[in-house]
């Protein structure tokens, strides 16, 4: 089932349920609403068709009816929640269908049960509906809605507190009447204290909601002076930046960015932020959010950066963060082994901006436009200095190809919305290029990459779109400006860029004068010269001064177009005056409803109708009928439908009047073109004769040109050969570049190994010093042991000489004893005489034996000591051999490293 069939079935179900409120009809209606919700028709109201408008009007009426079942009301609100996601549909729902008052009435009916799912659903839809939108203070149930929000914010129930805080933040932002009403309440101080207590809440979303409400209500009062004092404002800035960077989601980041933007609009807060010492660090963290793929988050970040650029003291700091640190980080990233250039580029905010420029997908057009505006602001600041830094020039080198790609891809057969988006993007792109061309060095960078064919093709496509959507031949849409006006602005910017680069780019001057003489340039020039914008008029005058001396410039057609535009504007002004007068003369029962201002009626007439209705109700003898409000709602809906029909009829009348004026203008143009055609025919006849004469002269020149062509062919062959040689040199350069990168990697690896070996060499030198000290101590101990060993050897030698002398004495005594025994045998007589002598000698002999035994014991002990000393000496010698081998190895290693160091350095 397609959308149209589903809408027709839904409208039939609405009428059936409205005529007969049975359970069957309610179930059928709920089924149809659920089917339409399943189709995900987000831009349903953007088409401006009657069928979706009638369906939504009926659904809003049923949702606001207290007799409708809560289940059906919840289903209808779910469908409306899908429609609110679209900005254009949200504006239509808020202005033409009185959805805010309807949802507020539902909340008021269920105010006794605030935790009911239907109330929470209405609060969430209201929060989306009222974001960045004005709510009229006199609308129905707004006072009751504010009282409900304040009472539930002070209830400390997290389920209901967060949506109430978000909706309150929307209502009080940029709405002086709602702020005045809240400040006049008796419990406003208690409300302030509750909000201040919420600043210490665990949820960052609750904190930013409370801070936004306090900023809107108290920024210019005594409470705000204390809350946003210079002593604690830096903490507030740090809190807001932390919430932006580390927020709970896109919603929290959106409200925190809005809060900081609102604070920047206060001159005192902006001055405090310029003196904030951590501003560069915070902005760097915020710029890091541009690497996310969420267009909503990126759009809010870019909105914050644009607001920061609006403060003169912050724009230069923002330029330093975006441009100045780029080159060192890129060099560090390129040197890091194993990490490519892409990894280093991910940390660059400028490159993130370029990424949002390159081929924006659907839903990212806003980010692309904001990035173009931001780059225009930042580069204007950077190029305004006396000397342009190398980092800025390098950034422009990367930026210009991406910006030139944005000028391509226009399809004249695309829908009007896509053409409008492309034309707006082209206007911002050419504005950026024009700003870059204001500085000579940067202009040379742009001119090297710009081609005349690109500008020429782009301008011709834009001229075809502008000519097909001429406001004098096509009726205006509901936008602020028609597609032809947007295309005309893009054409003028592109032609102005061609004028700026006509001396620097080849064939650009020829293309520029060719475009100026195109008949289709009349439409953008006439729109510019009759515009209410000073910049457009000045641009049109500059191009007109360039185009007027040209022979084929259609000045008469331009004058007719300017006159037709002026007449069209005068007719529009007269019709708008008549429309306002008719609407002011309508009596009270036929006026518009209280649903807020529509595109065809001003707000003051609605307020006058409200006063008339209220006065009429007060003069009815003070009747207290409980059904009066319901009757008024019915009449309001009928009045709104009649007024919408009247508006459509008025639009048809205006279209007829416009068609008549267009026919008159076309007749005038036809007469002018016919006269021009006759003049051109006569001119062409004279030119034909001149062409015949020139043909004969040119035929003579043709022979010489043929010879020159043959010579050119030879030159082309030589150039092709030279080109082949250059290609071979290029390939060789690429191979050398690859080998250079390999050698660079090997050099980095060798440098790293050299550093490691140097560290090891230093540690080994320290070990060698300790071993040398140990060797010296051991050498001293060895010398001392050798001296002791020599002394012990001398003592042993003296003992051996004494022992030998005693042995000689013993052998002599034994000989004498044997002789004496022999003599004793011979001289038995003398034995008795010599017995005393023998006894004495025996005693002496015993003493000598004892002395000999002592000497042998001492000799054995000396031999044992000698063996022990020899064993110790052997151990010391082994240790000395080990140390000497280690020292030799260290010397060999150190000598080898020194050689390798020499080789590496070479």
CSV table of C-alpha atoms in Angstrom, one decimal, residues 52 146 182 203 319 383 465 476 497 518 539 551 561 652 656 677 693 716 809 818 857:
chain,number,residue,atom,x,y,z
A,52,UNK,CA,-1.8,15.0,4.6
A,146,UNK,CA,4.5,25.8,33.1
A,182,UNK,CA,7.9,32.6,35.7
A,203,UNK,CA,23.4,12.9,35.3
A,319,UNK,CA,43.2,29.7,14.5
A,383,UNK,CA,45.4,35.4,6.1
A,465,UNK,CA,18.8,26.2,-13.6
A,476,UNK,CA,7.2,31.3,-5.8
A,497,UNK,CA,35.5,34.3,-8.9
A,518,UNK,CA,25.2,35.3,-22.3
A,539,UNK,CA,28.4,42.5,-6.7
A,551,UNK,CA,29.4,44.5,-27.7
A,561,UNK,CA,14.0,42.5,-16.6
A,652,UNK,CA,-4.8,31.3,-6.7
A,656,UNK,CA,-3.5,34.7,-11.9
A,677,UNK,CA,16.7,40.0,-34.4
A,693,UNK,CA,36.5,38.6,-48.2
A,716,UNK,CA,54.8,16.9,-31.1
A,809,UNK,CA,125.4,-35.4,65.8
A,818,UNK,CA,129.8,-48.4,69.4
A,857,UNK,CA,106.4,-32.7,64.1
